[in-house]
XYZ file of C-alpha atoms in Angstrom:
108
model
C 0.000 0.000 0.000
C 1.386 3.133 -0.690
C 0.708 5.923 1.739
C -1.428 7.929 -0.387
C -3.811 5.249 -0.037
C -3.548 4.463 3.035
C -4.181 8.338 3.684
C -7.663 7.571 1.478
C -8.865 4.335 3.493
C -10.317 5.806 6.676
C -11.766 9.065 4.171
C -13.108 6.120 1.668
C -14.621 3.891 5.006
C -16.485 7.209 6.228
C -17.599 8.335 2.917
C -19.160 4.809 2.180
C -20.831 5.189 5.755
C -22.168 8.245 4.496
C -24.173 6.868 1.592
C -25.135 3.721 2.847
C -28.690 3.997 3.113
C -28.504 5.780 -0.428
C -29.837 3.437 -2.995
C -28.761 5.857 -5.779
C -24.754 6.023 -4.915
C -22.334 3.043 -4.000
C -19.164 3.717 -2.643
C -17.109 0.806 -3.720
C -13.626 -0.355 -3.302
C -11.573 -2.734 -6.324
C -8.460 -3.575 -5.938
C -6.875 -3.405 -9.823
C -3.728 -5.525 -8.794
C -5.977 -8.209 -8.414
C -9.048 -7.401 -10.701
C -8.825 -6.038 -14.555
C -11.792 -3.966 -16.081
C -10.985 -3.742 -19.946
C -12.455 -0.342 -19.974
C -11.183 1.076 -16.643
C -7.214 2.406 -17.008
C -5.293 2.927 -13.683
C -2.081 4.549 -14.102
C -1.510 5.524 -10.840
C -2.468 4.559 -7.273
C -5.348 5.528 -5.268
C -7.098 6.029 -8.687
C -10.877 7.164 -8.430
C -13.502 6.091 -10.894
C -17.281 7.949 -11.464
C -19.591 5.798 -13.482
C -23.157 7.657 -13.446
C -25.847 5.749 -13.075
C -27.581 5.385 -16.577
C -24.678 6.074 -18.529
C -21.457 4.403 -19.954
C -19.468 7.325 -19.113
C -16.269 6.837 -16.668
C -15.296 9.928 -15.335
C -11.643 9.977 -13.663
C -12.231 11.800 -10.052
C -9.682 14.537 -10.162
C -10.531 16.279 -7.245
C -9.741 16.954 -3.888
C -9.399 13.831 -1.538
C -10.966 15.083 1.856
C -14.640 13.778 2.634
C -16.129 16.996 2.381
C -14.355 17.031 -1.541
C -15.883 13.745 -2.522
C -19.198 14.149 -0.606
C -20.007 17.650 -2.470
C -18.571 15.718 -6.191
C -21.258 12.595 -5.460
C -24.087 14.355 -4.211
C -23.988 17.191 -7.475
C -23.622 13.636 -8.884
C -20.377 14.237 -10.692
C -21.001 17.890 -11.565
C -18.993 19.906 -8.643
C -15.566 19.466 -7.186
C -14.071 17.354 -10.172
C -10.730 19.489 -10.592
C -7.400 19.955 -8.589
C -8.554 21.466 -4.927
C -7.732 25.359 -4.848
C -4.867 25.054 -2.252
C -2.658 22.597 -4.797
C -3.264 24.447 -8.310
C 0.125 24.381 -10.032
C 1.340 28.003 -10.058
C 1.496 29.462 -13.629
C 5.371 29.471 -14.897
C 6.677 32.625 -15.552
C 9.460 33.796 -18.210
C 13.197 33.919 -16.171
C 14.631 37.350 -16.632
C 16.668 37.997 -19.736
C 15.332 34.751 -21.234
C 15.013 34.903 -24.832
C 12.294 33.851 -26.277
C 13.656 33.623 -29.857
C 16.162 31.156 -28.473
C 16.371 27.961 -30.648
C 16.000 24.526 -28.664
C 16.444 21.571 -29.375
C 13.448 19.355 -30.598
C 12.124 15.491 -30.179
């Protein structure tokens, strides 16, 4: 397990708690070491899956990993939340002084 997801598993345990009595959302759990979905790519681990009800969409869950994140994403049912949380955008890069920007580089 790597510690990201074993950061998740208490956040995943509570959220599932959460929507238990729901009959509309299931919170489930598949380990992909051990399981293969042709249709479902995992390139990285904890890797979080959407699949609307009614639709063949998968939707990878970008968002922010606290319970509040994933409780506002699955009750706007996939709308809200879906995007890297506010507090770890990647800053914009800006131009180093006295870079050139007509500099030739080197290509692949």
């Amino acid at each position: 397990w790597c510690g990201h997801c074993k950061q998740l598993a208490p956040i995943w345990d509570q959220l599932a708690e959460k929507f238990e009595g729901n009959d509309k959302i299931v919170v489930a759990k598949m380990d992909s070491t051990a399981n293969e979905v042709e249709r479902v790519k995992v390139q990285s681990f904890p890797t979080l899956k959407y699949f609307p009800a009614g639709s063949d969409e998968i939707v990878d869950y970008t968002g922010g990993r606290t319970l509040d994140d994933l409780v506002k994403f699955l009750e706007s049912d996939g709308k809200e939340g879906n995007g890297p949380p506010e507090d770890e955008e990647e800053p914009e890069e800006e131009d180093e002084e006295g870079e050139d920007e007509e500099m030739p580089r080197d290509e692949l």
